[in-house]
Amino acid sequence: MIGTLRILIRSPKFIIGLAILAVVLGTVFVYPMVNTADPVEMVASGFDPPSAQYILGADNFGRDTFLELMYGTRTSLYVGLIAGVFATVVGLVLGLAAGYIGGLADNVITLITNMFIVIPSFVILILVSVSINSRSSTVTALIIGLTSWPWTARAVRAQTTSLRNRDHVNIAKISGYSTTKIILFEILPYIASYVVMAFILQIASGILSEAAISMLGLGPYNTVSLGIMMNWALMFEAPAAGAWWAFVPTSLMIAAISFSLFMMNTGMDEIFNPKIRN
Amino acid sequence: MNSYLKYFLKKFGWYLLTLVVAITLNFFLPRMIKGNPVSVIVSAMSQGMSDVNAQKKLYESYMHQFGLDKPLFQQYLIYFQNILHGDFGVSFGNYPRRVSNILASAIPWTLGLQIPAILIGWLLGNLLGAFTAYKKGVFDKIIFPAALFVNSMPFFALSIIMLYVFGLHLKWFPIGGGYGYQMIPNLSLSFIGSVLQHHFLPFISIVLVAIGGQAIGMRSMSIYELNSDYVLYAKLMGIRDSRVVRYVFRNAVLPQVTGLALSIGTMISGALITEIVFNYPGIGTWLFTAIRTLDFPLISGCTLMITLAVLAANFTIEIIYGLIDPRVKATQMEGQ
Amino acid sequence: MVSRKAFGLSLVLMLVLSTVLVSAQAAPAPKGSQQTPRNETLYMNGLQWGAPSSFNMLSSNPAWPCNQNRFLVYEALFMFDQIKGTMDPLLAKSLAWADDYTLDVTLNSAAHFNDGQALTADDVAYSFELGKKYAVSWSPVWLSLESVTAKSSGVVEFKLTKENYNRLNVLDALTNVPIHPMHVWTKIEADNNNDIAKIATVFNEDPVASGPYKVYYWDDTKITIVRDDNYWGKALFGKLPAPKYITHIIFKSNDAGNLALKNGEVDMSQQFTPKVWLMWKDGSPIKTYLPKLPYYIPAAMPQIFFNMTKKGLNVPEVRRAIAMSIDYKKIGDVAMSGYTDPIVPGIVLSTPAEAKMVDQTTVKPYLWTTDVNGANKLLDSIGAKKGKDGIRSLKDGTRLGPWDIECPYGWSDWNASLEIVMQSAKKVGIELRTKFPEQPVWNNDMQTGGFDIIMNTPQGNASPSQPWIRARTIMLSEGVAPIGEIAYWNWGRFKDARADELLNIIPTKSDPAELKKLYTELDVIYLKNIPTIPLMYRPSLFYTVNEKVWKGMPVQGDGNNIPPQILSDGAGIKGLYVIHN
C-alpha cells in the first residue's frame, strides 16, 4: 500500500490532479468557515457585476455567486461521491458474482450488464428522474449511480473470470477457504487498483451527470449544485445580460474537478500499465 | 452454417432483445409519475366552466381518447403493437399532433448536426492523439492536458460559453434556431447558407469536446502500440518511420472504432443538450419541451429514438468489425 | 488518402441531404416567395410556445393566431378595450338590452368571410350553438344563456337564463366567441359524424374566417399569416392593416426570444424581459407601453393559495403572519425587475378602474404590508413559540412547517418570488421549502388539493367580468370538489357562506353604488380570512416593442389611445392600422 503510494507520488500527472483537487476541496470547505453568510440569502441585486465585496458578483437572485459556488461545489462533490460509491459497489458485487460463480448467474448478469451498456444511461437517467417527484441530492446521486454501474461490473467480471482459475485461487479452494475469504483475500487485492481507478472515473462522471440532468431541470430540489447554478444562469438569461460570472466560473469549476480526477486516473493508469507510459 | 452468418444472427437476436427491454423501460418509467397531463388540457378548456358534470365528462372523454382509462398492462400491449407500426401515439402537449410527425420533423436536424460533428471529431481526435503520442515531448505535454481539460467540460458548458463569446459578444454567428426567421425552407442557396450559418456554433462545440475525448484515447492506444515489440523490430529492420507510423495508426485505431460504438451513447446525449442551448430544432430541444409538459408519448418517442440510434450504431460497428478484425473472426471460429 | 477524400465527400453529402430532407418535409411551402420581405413583415413572440398543433378552435389547444380574443384570423362580435373598459364594435355594430333578459346585437352588414360569403346572424347563432352542442372553450357561457337566435340576417337575439342570471358571463362571450362560417363547419361536422373527439382532430390548415389575415406558412419554428386584401374591415377601419405578413416565431425559451427582440429580429414581444431598461440603454429603439416603471399595465395578481385543510395553515393568524413577513419590495425588484406597483392586498387591482369598486376607507384597517416585527408579535400572541431550530410550534404542538411552496419549474419570475417568500418566512419562524415540479404536476397538485401552498394567477385576462371572475376563482366554494378530486377554482378549498352568497348576487346587479357595497363586503371577508396572498401585479400581456423596422407602435400618451393588448388581441388590433415603416 505504502509502496504503491510512493510510486504514485512520482507520477507528475497524478500529483497535478491531486493538487488541483486539494486546492478545490480546501477552498470549498475553508471559505464558508470564513464567510459564514447564508448562501441563499439575497444580498445584492440581480446580476451585479464582480466587486470588492462580491468577487464573482451576484447571480440572478442577487446572491453572492462565489459563496454559492462553494456550496454548489460541495453538493456536486457529494452527489459525485455517493454516485461513485453506489456504482462501484453495485458493479463490484455483480462483477464478482458473475465472474466467480459463473454458469447461469454469469450469463444472466452479463446479459443485463451488456444491455445497460448499450442502452444510453442518459435516457434511463431522464426517465427515472422524471418519474420521481421529490428529489433530494442523495436521491439524485443514487439515480446516477444506478445508471453507471455496468462499466465497472463488466471489467470486474472479466478480471475475476481470469483470476478464478489461477493457481493461488485453486490452492485456496482446496485448502477449504470460504468463498468470502477467497474473494476478499485472493481476488480483491488483484483487482483493487483497477477498482480504485474506476471509482475515480465514476465520481467524475457522476458530477458531469448531475450537471447534465440539472440543466434539463431534473436536478435535486432545495439545494444549490453546480448543475443547478448553470441551469439558473441559462434560465435567467445570464449570457444575454452579459453576466459571464454567473456561468463561466461554474463551467470552469466543473471542468477543473473532472480534469483533476481524470489526471489522477491517467497517472495511476500509467503506473499500473507501464506499457502506456510515453 | 456459415460462421459469420451465425455471428450475425446471434448479434441481431441480442440487439433485438435489448431493444425490447429498452421499449419496456421507455413505457413504464415515465408512467410512474403522478402528474396527470389530461387535467392540464381539461383545465385549459374549462376556464370558467362551473358545471362540474360537464367538466367530468370532458375529462373522461380525454382520458378515453388517450387510452389512460385502461389498465396499465393493456396500455403497454397497445403501445408495443403501435410501435411496431411506427405509431408513437398522440402528443399530449401538442394535441392532436402525432409524435411520429414531430419526430420526423426533428430527426433530419439532429442527424445533420450530430453525424458530421461526431465523425469529424472522432477523425480529428484520433489524428491528434496519434500525433501527440508520436511526437512526445513538449507537444505532448501541452496537447494532452488541453485535450483532457476540454473533455472534462460538459458539452453544454462549452456551448454556453461559445454562444456568449461568438454569438452575443462578437456577433459572428446567429444565436439560435435552425435557420433565419425570415426564411421559408426551400432549396435556394440563401436558405442552405442560412442553415449552415446556424449549424456552425453547435457543430463546433460538439466537435471540440469529441476531439478532446478521442485524442486522449488514441494517444494511450498509440503509445501502447509504439512500445510494442513489432515497432522495435521494424525500427531495427530499418523500415521508414512514416511506414511504421502507418502500421501503428492502423492497429491503434481499431480499438478506437469499438470505443466510438461504446461512447456514442454518451456523445449523443451530450450533444442533445447542446441543441437546447442553441434552440436547435432537433430531438434534444423537443425532449426538453416534452419533459417540461410531461408529454409521455413524446418523451418516450424521443428517448426511444435515441436508444434506437445508439443500438443501430453499435450493431453496425460490431457487424463491420466482425468482418475486418481477425481477432473477432477467431472467436467466431472458436464457437464452432 | 483516397478513403479520406471519400470520407470528406460523404460528410458534405450528408449535410446536403439533411438540408434537402428539412426542406422537403416542411409544411405547405407557398410558391413564388422564399422569404417574406423584412419591411412587410411584423414579427411577434411570446404568444405561442410549442409547434402548432392545429388551427381548429374547437380543439383543445389551437395555435396562434386562432385563439379566443385574438382577432387576426377569427373575429368576435366586439373587441374589449383593457384601458377604457369598453366593448368596441367589430363584427357587431351595436348592442341593446330589450329587457333584463334579452340582448339584441346588430351586425355590421359589410362583414364577410375570406371566401367571399357574407357573415350573417345565422353564422353567429351557429357559432354560439357549437358551444352548446360540444364541450369547447366557450361552452361555459351556456350556463347563463337560454338561446341565441337570428332575428333577421343582421340581428342576433341573446336570451339569458333566469335561474342562473349572469350578465358578465354573456358580455365576456360577446368579446371572445369566434364566429365560424356555418357553410364550412356544418360540412366538417357531418364528415366527422358530429363527434367532437373527431372534429377536434381536424387540422383546419386554411381557416375560412372573417379576419384581416389568412394562414400562409407554418412549421415547428414559426407561423406566418398573410393579409387578405379583400378584408371587409376596410369599411370599419378605413384601410387595410399595415403589415402584409405577420410571423410569430416559436422560441423554446424566454432568453432566445429576448435576444431576438434586442437584435431587432422581433418587433413585438409578449415575453417577460428581465431588466427591460437595459434593452434601450445603448440607444436601441426599444419601448414598453409605459415609458417608466412599472413599464406595463397591471391586469393580474399572481398569488399564493393556502391549503385550508392543512393543520397549522388553517390558522388565520399563521396566514397573516406569513403575509406580513413577505418582502414584497424584494419580490418586485428581484423577481419582477420592478414591473409592479407596491401591492395592495385584496380582490381588486390598484388600477383606478378597479380600485373604485371597493370603498378604500372601509377595507383599510384589514390591509397588511411587510412588517416582520408585527408578524413575530402576532405569532407570539397566539402562543406559537420558537423551537431550538428557530421554527415555531403552535400551542397544540403543530410545527409551523416544513410546508412546500410550489410553482412550475422554469417560470423564472415565480421561482424567484417563491425563493424570496421562503427566505421571508424563515425570519418569523415558519419553515417553507420551494418545490418546482413540471407544469402538469403542479397543475395536478393544485386541482386535487395535493399541496401546502401553491402559486397561481386567478383569472388573469382583462375582460368585462373582472373583478368578479377573479374573486370567484379565489373564494367561491360552490362546485369545488373535495381534496383528492379535481377542482377548477378555489384550489385552497376556502369556504365562507356569505362569500358564496355575495359571489352569486354580484353578476345579477348593474347599479355601481350597489356593486361597490357588495364588493367592499366581499373584500373585507377576503382580507380577514386571507385564503391567498397576492405577491405582485402583472400585466395580462407583456408589451415590449422594437421600432427598428415598424414605427409608431402604440404606447401610452401617443394620442391614439390604443391599449397594450399586443397588435392582435381585443382592441389592440387597432394598432395594426397606425404602425408604418
PDB file of N, CA, C and O in Angstrom, chain B residues 2-3 10 19 98 121 173 182 191 194 221 318:
ATOM      1  N   ASN B   2     -22.634 -21.029 -42.223  1.00  0.00           N
ATOM      2  CA  ASN B   2     -21.560 -20.053 -42.313  1.00  0.00           C
ATOM      3  C   ASN B   2     -21.329 -19.400 -40.954  1.00  0.00           C
ATOM      4  O   ASN B   2     -22.262 -18.947 -40.314  1.00  0.00           O
ATOM      5  N   SER B   3     -20.080 -19.380 -40.530  1.00  0.00           N
ATOM      6  CA  SER B   3     -19.831 -18.892 -39.165  1.00  0.00           C
ATOM      7  C   SER B   3     -20.149 -17.409 -39.031  1.00  0.00           C
ATOM      8  O   SER B   3     -20.610 -16.950 -37.998  1.00  0.00           O
ATOM      9  N   LYS B  10     -26.671 -14.101 -34.146  1.00  0.00           N
ATOM     10  CA  LYS B  10     -26.575 -14.060 -32.696  1.00  0.00           C
ATOM     11  C   LYS B  10     -26.605 -12.605 -32.208  1.00  0.00           C
ATOM     12  O   LYS B  10     -27.347 -12.234 -31.299  1.00  0.00           O
ATOM     13  N   LEU B  19     -33.506  -4.179 -27.400  1.00  0.00           N
ATOM     14  CA  LEU B  19     -34.478  -3.180 -27.844  1.00  0.00           C
ATOM     15  C   LEU B  19     -35.814  -3.362 -27.120  1.00  0.00           C
ATOM     16  O   LEU B  19     -36.426  -2.396 -26.674  1.00  0.00           O
ATOM     17  N   ARG B  98     -49.357  14.082 -34.014  1.00  0.00           N
ATOM     18  CA  ARG B  98     -48.824  12.747 -33.735  1.00  0.00           C
ATOM     19  C   ARG B  98     -47.325  12.847 -33.427  1.00  0.00           C
ATOM     20  O   ARG B  98     -46.615  13.662 -34.010  1.00  0.00           O
ATOM     21  N   GLY B 121     -15.156  14.948 -35.322  1.00  0.00           N
ATOM     22  CA  GLY B 121     -14.498  14.990 -34.019  1.00  0.00           C
ATOM     23  C   GLY B 121     -13.687  13.732 -33.790  1.00  0.00           C
ATOM     24  O   GLY B 121     -12.557  13.779 -33.297  1.00  0.00           O
ATOM     25  N   PHE B 173     -21.885  34.774 -35.245  1.00  0.00           N
ATOM     26  CA  PHE B 173     -22.826  33.735 -35.649  1.00  0.00           C
ATOM     27  C   PHE B 173     -24.189  33.996 -35.021  1.00  0.00           C
ATOM     28  O   PHE B 173     -24.282  34.648 -33.988  1.00  0.00           O
ATOM     29  N   GLN B 182     -36.722  34.880 -41.251  1.00  0.00           N
ATOM     30  CA  GLN B 182     -37.465  35.359 -42.407  1.00  0.00           C
ATOM     31  C   GLN B 182     -37.499  34.318 -43.507  1.00  0.00           C
ATOM     32  O   GLN B 182     -38.197  34.474 -44.491  1.00  0.00           O
ATOM     33  N   PHE B 191     -31.062  29.868 -48.506  1.00  0.00           N
ATOM     34  CA  PHE B 191     -31.572  29.069 -47.387  1.00  0.00           C
ATOM     35  C   PHE B 191     -30.506  28.117 -46.869  1.00  0.00           C
ATOM     36  O   PHE B 191     -30.274  28.022 -45.664  1.00  0.00           O
ATOM     37  N   SER B 194     -28.063  29.907 -44.876  1.00  0.00           N
ATOM     38  CA  SER B 194     -28.579  30.232 -43.551  1.00  0.00           C
ATOM     39  C   SER B 194     -28.530  29.014 -42.635  1.00  0.00           C
ATOM     40  O   SER B 194     -28.182  29.111 -41.460  1.00  0.00           O
ATOM     41  N   MET B 221      -3.606   4.519 -26.747  1.00  0.00           N
ATOM     42  CA  MET B 221      -3.539   3.338 -27.602  1.00  0.00           C
ATOM     43  C   MET B 221      -2.262   3.356 -28.437  1.00  0.00           C
ATOM     44  O   MET B 221      -1.583   2.343 -28.607  1.00  0.00           O
ATOM     45  N   GLU B 318     -20.352  -3.423 -34.754  1.00  0.00           N
ATOM     46  CA  GLU B 318     -19.975  -4.809 -34.423  1.00  0.00           C
ATOM     47  C   GLU B 318     -19.968  -5.689 -35.669  1.00  0.00           C
ATOM     48  O   GLU B 318     -19.131  -6.581 -35.807  1.00  0.00           O
TER      49      GLU B 318
END
